[in-house]
């Protein structure tokens, strides 16, 4: 028998009385392309900048524009940067660094990297499932942006007046929606989004979805096609696409800022954004929201950073990459606040209302408030086109990252898929498209809200927590540090090792507990979801989290052994006496 053609998986190592026992499983090999030294070839990024732009493009997404600036304004302005930067330093950067190093050293996707500690492989499937679930609704946001982009090629923007077929009698040029007595009054921009684009008025709730609307379905199909042809050849193609999708938002944000600061009231908006109220730091909710923003804005726990870094050269300086890309992400969030609040200040001045009457986060900011502000400018159609191109590029590279996490994770786990990447990528994007059709029906916004609430909330925090515990306490911080030293020639300092072993896991455990303790059922406006819909949502969340215990039980039942031995050489199933 030619043992060089067999793949040997070490499944237990136990040292007792100076004797080391090993047990192996011989598995038929999967044909792979090898280099002259006999090692498996793996595709790498064409250029280092391709990798950096891909990571930046994934981490800098729509939430940097519609979430962070609002959180700053609501939670003490500049004072919010104190908890934000604190959690960035003790958890955000260390976890970001950990994932980049983990993927680069093991050169596999989110599941395959756990060959270092097989009992934790379930967390790899957890993050792959989460990325898949997010794709079901994230692509829909991009299709909305594409719909708005097409609608902007007109002499007069369709969300300016109340004389359109979709408008209701409650439409008015301006409405103060914070007042209970005025809840039925809405602006033309809000009615365009809800009634002209979503057609939510034709649905009575999540149990009355209706058929997919052909306009949004067509936009969704275009997004799926763009994703497929960006991903089908791997990082060789996606690394070129991000040269446009990752850089365009910065160009557009700069252009919008230059225009925004010239508007009346813009300076007042920026002052409100930067105003410092340190008394807000006494509120625990401010710290919780800062911690939550860090967890989600950097993109840790989706398997994307692991997938991207797995295509790096082994000696790449992942430490420097982690510092650069995570810092750019946070600076982009801060910079976008100037753009957002210059226009919000203008809206406040124009309608003579308080700034908090126009400031909001989420889809309402980029699909209602911002389009309304743009519509009042000279050459409004041009500014609308520029703005929605930015949203499109912000979304598309983040969606590419999520899909790459799924594709790389599964292809590396099931080796026979390597030769059929194009077909498997087609299968993934088509499956995503079919599920996303539920979100482009008349009641699609209800499905979107349910997915957004449950798909990647508590489950992503749980996944990162188990990932951190697996690396720090089972594989071992010392061995992980040895791996990094082997790659970049420099051992992580004591600060990073302490964060990985103690600070970050404690932070994540706190976030998981807070997430459960502060859970509120989803709602859309005044619509409350029925109990069965919340059950479906929880089943979705639990389906990903359950991968961790299910796979651990599977390993314990199928491999000889009965407990997990924690040693400096890693986590293995030990032989019973």
Short mmCIF file of N, CA and C in Angstrom, two decimals, residues 160-287:
data_model
loop_
_atom_site.label_atom_id
_atom_site.label_comp_id
_atom_site.label_asym_id
_atom_site.label_seq_id
_atom_site.Cartn_x
_atom_site.Cartn_y
_atom_site.Cartn_z
N UNK A 160 -41.00 62.81 -4.60
CA UNK A 160 -41.06 64.24 -4.27
C UNK A 160 -42.46 64.69 -3.88
N UNK A 161 -43.48 64.20 -4.60
CA UNK A 161 -44.85 64.69 -4.41
C UNK A 161 -45.79 63.57 -3.97
N UNK A 162 -47.02 63.98 -3.63
CA UNK A 162 -48.03 63.05 -3.15
C UNK A 162 -49.08 62.71 -4.23
N UNK A 163 -48.79 63.04 -5.49
CA UNK A 163 -49.80 62.85 -6.53
C UNK A 163 -49.57 61.59 -7.36
N UNK A 164 -48.89 60.60 -6.77
CA UNK A 164 -48.63 59.35 -7.48
C UNK A 164 -49.72 58.32 -7.16
N UNK A 165 -49.79 57.28 -7.97
CA UNK A 165 -50.84 56.27 -7.81
C UNK A 165 -50.73 55.53 -6.48
N UNK A 166 -49.51 55.42 -5.95
CA UNK A 166 -49.34 54.65 -4.70
C UNK A 166 -49.59 55.49 -3.46
N UNK A 167 -49.74 56.81 -3.60
CA UNK A 167 -49.92 57.65 -2.41
C UNK A 167 -51.29 57.48 -1.79
N UNK A 168 -51.33 57.64 -0.48
CA UNK A 168 -52.57 57.55 0.27
C UNK A 168 -53.04 58.95 0.66
N UNK A 169 -54.28 59.09 1.15
CA UNK A 169 -54.76 60.41 1.60
C UNK A 169 -53.95 60.99 2.75
N UNK A 170 -53.18 60.15 3.44
CA UNK A 170 -52.39 60.62 4.58
C UNK A 170 -51.06 61.24 4.17
N UNK A 171 -50.75 61.22 2.90
CA UNK A 171 -49.47 61.75 2.43
C UNK A 171 -49.44 63.27 2.58
N UNK A 172 -48.33 63.76 3.11
CA UNK A 172 -48.16 65.20 3.25
C UNK A 172 -46.69 65.53 3.01
N UNK A 173 -46.42 66.79 2.69
CA UNK A 173 -45.05 67.18 2.37
C UNK A 173 -44.09 66.95 3.52
N UNK A 174 -44.55 67.10 4.71
CA UNK A 174 -43.71 66.82 5.88
C UNK A 174 -44.59 66.36 7.02
N UNK A 175 -44.12 65.33 7.73
CA UNK A 175 -44.89 64.81 8.86
C UNK A 175 -43.98 64.57 10.05
N UNK A 176 -44.46 64.99 11.20
CA UNK A 176 -43.72 64.70 12.43
C UNK A 176 -44.21 63.35 12.94
N UNK A 177 -43.51 62.28 12.58
CA UNK A 177 -43.98 60.94 12.87
C UNK A 177 -43.76 60.51 14.31
N UNK A 178 -43.12 61.35 15.10
CA UNK A 178 -42.90 60.97 16.49
C UNK A 178 -44.14 61.20 17.34
N UNK A 179 -45.07 61.97 16.86
CA UNK A 179 -46.29 62.27 17.61
C UNK A 179 -47.36 61.22 17.36
N UNK A 180 -47.99 60.76 18.43
CA UNK A 180 -49.00 59.71 18.29
C UNK A 180 -50.15 60.18 17.42
N UNK A 181 -50.55 61.42 17.57
CA UNK A 181 -51.69 61.94 16.81
C UNK A 181 -51.39 62.05 15.32
N UNK A 182 -50.11 62.04 14.97
CA UNK A 182 -49.73 62.19 13.57
C UNK A 182 -49.19 60.90 12.96
N UNK A 183 -49.47 59.77 13.61
CA UNK A 183 -48.90 58.52 13.12
C UNK A 183 -49.38 58.18 11.72
N UNK A 184 -50.57 58.64 11.36
CA UNK A 184 -51.11 58.31 10.04
C UNK A 184 -50.56 59.22 8.95
N UNK A 185 -49.84 60.28 9.33
CA UNK A 185 -49.29 61.19 8.33
C UNK A 185 -47.89 60.75 7.95
N UNK A 186 -47.63 60.69 6.66
CA UNK A 186 -46.33 60.24 6.18
C UNK A 186 -45.85 61.14 5.05
N UNK A 187 -44.55 61.18 4.86
CA UNK A 187 -43.96 61.99 3.79
C UNK A 187 -44.03 61.24 2.47
N UNK A 188 -43.90 61.96 1.35
CA UNK A 188 -43.87 61.27 0.05
C UNK A 188 -42.74 60.25 -0.05
N UNK A 189 -41.59 60.56 0.55
CA UNK A 189 -40.45 59.63 0.49
C UNK A 189 -40.75 58.34 1.24
N UNK A 190 -41.41 58.47 2.40
CA UNK A 190 -41.74 57.27 3.16
C UNK A 190 -42.80 56.44 2.44
N UNK A 191 -43.78 57.11 1.84
CA UNK A 191 -44.80 56.37 1.11
C UNK A 191 -44.22 55.72 -0.15
N UNK A 192 -43.26 56.38 -0.76
CA UNK A 192 -42.64 55.77 -1.95
C UNK A 192 -41.94 54.47 -1.56
N UNK A 193 -41.22 54.50 -0.43
CA UNK A 193 -40.51 53.29 0.01
C UNK A 193 -41.48 52.17 0.38
N UNK A 194 -42.47 52.51 1.21
CA UNK A 194 -43.35 51.47 1.74
C UNK A 194 -44.45 51.06 0.76
N UNK A 195 -44.99 52.03 0.03
CA UNK A 195 -46.12 51.73 -0.84
C UNK A 195 -45.71 51.62 -2.32
N UNK A 196 -44.75 52.46 -2.74
CA UNK A 196 -44.34 52.43 -4.14
C UNK A 196 -43.34 51.33 -4.46
N UNK A 197 -42.44 51.05 -3.51
CA UNK A 197 -41.41 50.02 -3.72
C UNK A 197 -41.83 48.69 -3.12
N UNK A 198 -42.15 48.70 -1.83
CA UNK A 198 -42.47 47.45 -1.14
C UNK A 198 -43.90 46.98 -1.35
N UNK A 199 -44.83 47.91 -1.60
CA UNK A 199 -46.26 47.62 -1.72
C UNK A 199 -46.78 46.89 -0.47
N UNK A 200 -46.34 47.36 0.67
CA UNK A 200 -46.72 46.71 1.91
C UNK A 200 -48.20 46.92 2.23
N UNK A 201 -48.81 47.91 1.60
CA UNK A 201 -50.24 48.15 1.83
C UNK A 201 -51.11 47.02 1.29
N UNK A 202 -50.55 46.19 0.41
CA UNK A 202 -51.30 45.07 -0.17
C UNK A 202 -51.17 43.79 0.64
N UNK A 203 -50.56 43.90 1.82
CA UNK A 203 -50.40 42.73 2.69
C UNK A 203 -50.94 43.04 4.08
N UNK A 204 -51.54 42.04 4.69
CA UNK A 204 -52.07 42.20 6.04
C UNK A 204 -51.11 41.71 7.11
N UNK A 205 -49.97 41.16 6.69
CA UNK A 205 -49.02 40.65 7.66
C UNK A 205 -48.19 39.54 7.07
N UNK A 206 -47.40 38.89 7.91
CA UNK A 206 -46.50 37.86 7.43
C UNK A 206 -47.23 36.63 6.93
N UNK A 207 -48.47 36.46 7.33
CA UNK A 207 -49.25 35.32 6.83
C UNK A 207 -50.04 35.69 5.57
N UNK A 208 -49.75 36.84 4.98
CA UNK A 208 -50.40 37.28 3.74
C UNK A 208 -49.33 37.92 2.85
N UNK A 209 -48.44 37.09 2.32
CA UNK A 209 -47.29 37.61 1.59
C UNK A 209 -47.62 38.02 0.16
N UNK A 210 -48.43 37.22 -0.52
CA UNK A 210 -48.68 37.48 -1.94
C UNK A 210 -47.54 36.98 -2.80
N UNK A 211 -47.59 37.30 -4.07
CA UNK A 211 -46.57 36.84 -5.01
C UNK A 211 -45.39 37.81 -5.04
N UNK A 212 -44.22 37.30 -5.47
CA UNK A 212 -43.07 38.21 -5.63
C UNK A 212 -43.37 39.28 -6.67
N UNK A 213 -43.00 40.52 -6.39
CA UNK A 213 -43.22 41.61 -7.32
C UNK A 213 -42.13 41.57 -8.39
N UNK A 214 -42.54 41.68 -9.63
CA UNK A 214 -41.59 41.45 -10.72
C UNK A 214 -40.49 42.52 -10.76
N UNK A 215 -40.81 43.75 -10.35
CA UNK A 215 -39.79 44.80 -10.39
C UNK A 215 -38.64 44.49 -9.42
N UNK A 216 -39.00 44.16 -8.17
CA UNK A 216 -37.96 43.84 -7.19
C UNK A 216 -37.30 42.50 -7.50
N UNK A 217 -38.07 41.57 -8.03
CA UNK A 217 -37.50 40.27 -8.41
C UNK A 217 -36.44 40.45 -9.49
N UNK A 218 -36.72 41.33 -10.44
CA UNK A 218 -35.75 41.59 -11.51
C UNK A 218 -34.48 42.21 -10.95
N UNK A 219 -34.64 43.17 -10.02
CA UNK A 219 -33.46 43.78 -9.39
C UNK A 219 -32.68 42.75 -8.59
N UNK A 220 -33.39 41.89 -7.89
CA UNK A 220 -32.74 40.83 -7.12
C UNK A 220 -31.97 39.89 -8.04
N UNK A 221 -32.56 39.57 -9.19
CA UNK A 221 -31.89 38.69 -10.15
C UNK A 221 -30.60 39.33 -10.66
N UNK A 222 -30.63 40.64 -10.91
CA UNK A 222 -29.42 41.34 -11.36
C UNK A 222 -28.34 41.25 -10.28
N UNK A 223 -28.72 41.43 -9.02
CA UNK A 223 -27.76 41.34 -7.91
C UNK A 223 -27.14 39.95 -7.85
N UNK A 224 -27.97 38.93 -8.01
CA UNK A 224 -27.49 37.55 -7.95
C UNK A 224 -26.51 37.27 -9.09
N UNK A 225 -26.82 37.78 -10.28
CA UNK A 225 -25.92 37.59 -11.42
C UNK A 225 -24.58 38.28 -11.15
N UNK A 226 -24.63 39.49 -10.61
CA UNK A 226 -23.39 40.20 -10.27
C UNK A 226 -22.57 39.42 -9.25
N UNK A 227 -23.24 38.86 -8.26
CA UNK A 227 -22.55 38.07 -7.25
C UNK A 227 -21.91 36.83 -7.86
N UNK A 228 -22.66 36.16 -8.72
CA UNK A 228 -22.14 34.93 -9.30
C UNK A 228 -20.86 35.17 -10.10
N UNK A 229 -20.91 36.15 -10.99
CA UNK A 229 -19.76 36.38 -11.84
C UNK A 229 -18.61 37.08 -11.11
N UNK A 230 -18.87 37.53 -9.89
CA UNK A 230 -17.79 38.05 -9.05
C UNK A 230 -17.11 36.94 -8.27
N UNK A 231 -17.82 35.82 -8.07
CA UNK A 231 -17.34 34.76 -7.18
C UNK A 231 -16.98 33.46 -7.89
N UNK A 232 -17.44 33.26 -9.11
CA UNK A 232 -17.39 31.92 -9.68
C UNK A 232 -15.97 31.39 -9.89
N UNK A 233 -15.00 32.27 -10.09
CA UNK A 233 -13.61 31.84 -10.28
C UNK A 233 -12.77 32.02 -9.02
N UNK A 234 -13.42 32.31 -7.89
CA UNK A 234 -12.68 32.47 -6.65
C UNK A 234 -12.09 33.86 -6.49
N UNK A 235 -11.02 33.94 -5.71
CA UNK A 235 -10.45 35.25 -5.37
C UNK A 235 -9.78 35.93 -6.56
N UNK A 236 -9.52 35.19 -7.62
CA UNK A 236 -8.94 35.82 -8.80
C UNK A 236 -9.91 36.81 -9.44
N UNK A 237 -11.21 36.51 -9.35
CA UNK A 237 -12.21 37.44 -9.90
C UNK A 237 -12.70 38.42 -8.83
N UNK A 238 -13.03 37.90 -7.64
CA UNK A 238 -13.55 38.79 -6.60
C UNK A 238 -12.51 39.83 -6.19
N UNK A 239 -11.22 39.45 -6.25
CA UNK A 239 -10.16 40.39 -5.91
C UNK A 239 -10.06 41.57 -6.85
N UNK A 240 -10.57 41.40 -8.07
CA UNK A 240 -10.58 42.51 -9.04
C UNK A 240 -11.84 43.36 -8.90
N UNK A 241 -12.96 42.70 -8.57
CA UNK A 241 -14.23 43.43 -8.43
C UNK A 241 -14.14 44.45 -7.29
N UNK A 242 -13.47 44.08 -6.19
CA UNK A 242 -13.42 44.98 -5.03
C UNK A 242 -12.63 46.25 -5.30
N UNK A 243 -11.84 46.27 -6.37
CA UNK A 243 -11.15 47.53 -6.71
C UNK A 243 -12.18 48.63 -6.98
N UNK A 244 -13.35 48.24 -7.45
CA UNK A 244 -14.43 49.22 -7.69
C UNK A 244 -15.34 49.31 -6.48
N UNK A 245 -15.83 48.15 -5.99
CA UNK A 245 -16.86 48.16 -4.94
C UNK A 245 -16.33 48.64 -3.60
N UNK A 246 -15.04 48.45 -3.32
CA UNK A 246 -14.50 48.87 -2.03
C UNK A 246 -14.01 50.31 -2.04
N UNK A 247 -13.66 50.84 -3.20
CA UNK A 247 -13.15 52.22 -3.27
C UNK A 247 -14.21 53.24 -3.62
N UNK A 248 -15.22 52.82 -4.40
CA UNK A 248 -16.26 53.75 -4.82
C UNK A 248 -16.97 54.45 -3.66
N UNK A 249 -17.32 53.73 -2.56
CA UNK A 249 -18.00 54.41 -1.46
C UNK A 249 -17.23 55.59 -0.89
N UNK A 250 -15.89 55.49 -0.85
CA UNK A 250 -15.09 56.59 -0.30
C UNK A 250 -15.13 57.80 -1.22
N UNK A 251 -15.12 57.56 -2.51
CA UNK A 251 -15.22 58.66 -3.47
C UNK A 251 -16.57 59.37 -3.31
N UNK A 252 -17.64 58.55 -3.25
CA UNK A 252 -18.99 59.12 -3.16
C UNK A 252 -19.19 59.83 -1.83
N UNK A 253 -18.73 59.23 -0.73
CA UNK A 253 -18.88 59.87 0.58
C UNK A 253 -18.17 61.23 0.61
N UNK A 254 -17.02 61.29 0.00
CA UNK A 254 -16.28 62.56 -0.06
C UNK A 254 -17.05 63.59 -0.87
N UNK A 255 -17.57 63.18 -2.01
CA UNK A 255 -18.35 64.10 -2.86
C UNK A 255 -19.59 64.58 -2.11
N UNK A 256 -20.29 63.66 -1.45
CA UNK A 256 -21.50 64.02 -0.70
C UNK A 256 -21.18 64.95 0.47
N UNK A 257 -20.03 64.73 1.11
CA UNK A 257 -19.65 65.60 2.22
C UNK A 257 -19.37 67.01 1.72
N UNK A 258 -18.65 67.12 0.61
CA UNK A 258 -18.36 68.44 0.05
C UNK A 258 -19.64 69.18 -0.31
N UNK A 259 -20.64 68.43 -0.77
CA UNK A 259 -21.93 69.06 -1.09
C UNK A 259 -22.72 69.34 0.18
N UNK A 260 -22.66 68.41 1.12
CA UNK A 260 -23.48 68.54 2.32
C UNK A 260 -23.10 69.72 3.18
N UNK A 261 -21.80 69.98 3.34
CA UNK A 261 -21.38 71.07 4.23
C UNK A 261 -21.73 72.44 3.68
N UNK A 262 -22.08 72.52 2.40
CA UNK A 262 -22.47 73.81 1.82
C UNK A 262 -23.95 74.12 2.03
N UNK A 263 -24.71 73.17 2.57
CA UNK A 263 -26.15 73.35 2.73
C UNK A 263 -26.45 74.11 4.01
N UNK A 264 -27.52 74.90 4.03
CA UNK A 264 -27.91 75.60 5.25
C UNK A 264 -28.30 74.62 6.35
N UNK A 265 -27.81 74.84 7.54
CA UNK A 265 -28.12 73.96 8.67
C UNK A 265 -27.16 72.80 8.81
N UNK A 266 -26.27 72.57 7.83
CA UNK A 266 -25.36 71.43 7.87
C UNK A 266 -24.42 71.49 9.07
N UNK A 267 -23.92 72.68 9.36
CA UNK A 267 -22.97 72.82 10.47
C UNK A 267 -23.66 72.49 11.80
N UNK A 268 -24.92 72.88 11.93
CA UNK A 268 -25.66 72.55 13.16
C UNK A 268 -25.80 71.04 13.30
N UNK A 269 -26.04 70.35 12.18
CA UNK A 269 -26.14 68.90 12.23
C UNK A 269 -24.83 68.26 12.65
N UNK A 270 -23.71 68.74 12.10
CA UNK A 270 -22.41 68.19 12.45
C UNK A 270 -22.07 68.48 13.91
N UNK A 271 -22.43 69.67 14.39
CA UNK A 271 -22.20 70.00 15.80
C UNK A 271 -22.98 69.06 16.71
N UNK A 272 -24.22 68.75 16.33
CA UNK A 272 -25.01 67.83 17.13
C UNK A 272 -24.39 66.43 17.12
N UNK A 273 -23.83 66.06 15.99
CA UNK A 273 -23.17 64.75 15.86
C UNK A 273 -21.95 64.65 16.76
N UNK A 274 -21.22 65.75 16.88
CA UNK A 274 -19.97 65.75 17.63
C UNK A 274 -20.11 66.25 19.06
N UNK A 275 -21.29 66.74 19.41
CA UNK A 275 -21.48 67.29 20.76
C UNK A 275 -21.17 66.22 21.80
N UNK A 276 -20.50 66.60 22.87
CA UNK A 276 -20.04 65.65 23.87
C UNK A 276 -20.89 65.76 25.13
N UNK A 277 -21.49 64.66 25.52
CA UNK A 277 -22.29 64.61 26.75
C UNK A 277 -21.79 63.41 27.56
N UNK A 278 -20.79 63.66 28.41
CA UNK A 278 -20.17 62.56 29.15
C UNK A 278 -21.12 61.97 30.19
N UNK A 279 -22.18 62.68 30.55
CA UNK A 279 -23.14 62.12 31.50
C UNK A 279 -23.84 60.89 30.92
N UNK A 280 -23.91 60.82 29.58
CA UNK A 280 -24.55 59.65 28.96
C UNK A 280 -23.77 58.37 29.22
N UNK A 281 -22.49 58.52 29.58
CA UNK A 281 -21.68 57.33 29.86
C UNK A 281 -22.07 56.63 31.15
N UNK A 282 -22.89 57.30 31.94
CA UNK A 282 -23.40 56.66 33.16
C UNK A 282 -24.54 55.69 32.86
N UNK A 283 -25.03 55.73 31.64
CA UNK A 283 -26.13 54.86 31.23
C UNK A 283 -25.55 53.56 30.67
N UNK A 284 -25.91 52.43 31.28
CA UNK A 284 -25.37 51.13 30.85
C UNK A 284 -25.75 50.82 29.41
N UNK A 285 -26.88 51.33 28.96
CA UNK A 285 -27.34 51.03 27.60
C UNK A 285 -26.37 51.57 26.56
N UNK A 286 -25.73 52.71 26.86
CA UNK A 286 -24.75 53.29 25.94
C UNK A 286 -23.59 52.33 25.73
N UNK A 287 -23.11 51.72 26.81
CA UNK A 287 -22.00 50.78 26.73
C UNK A 287 -22.41 49.51 25.99
#
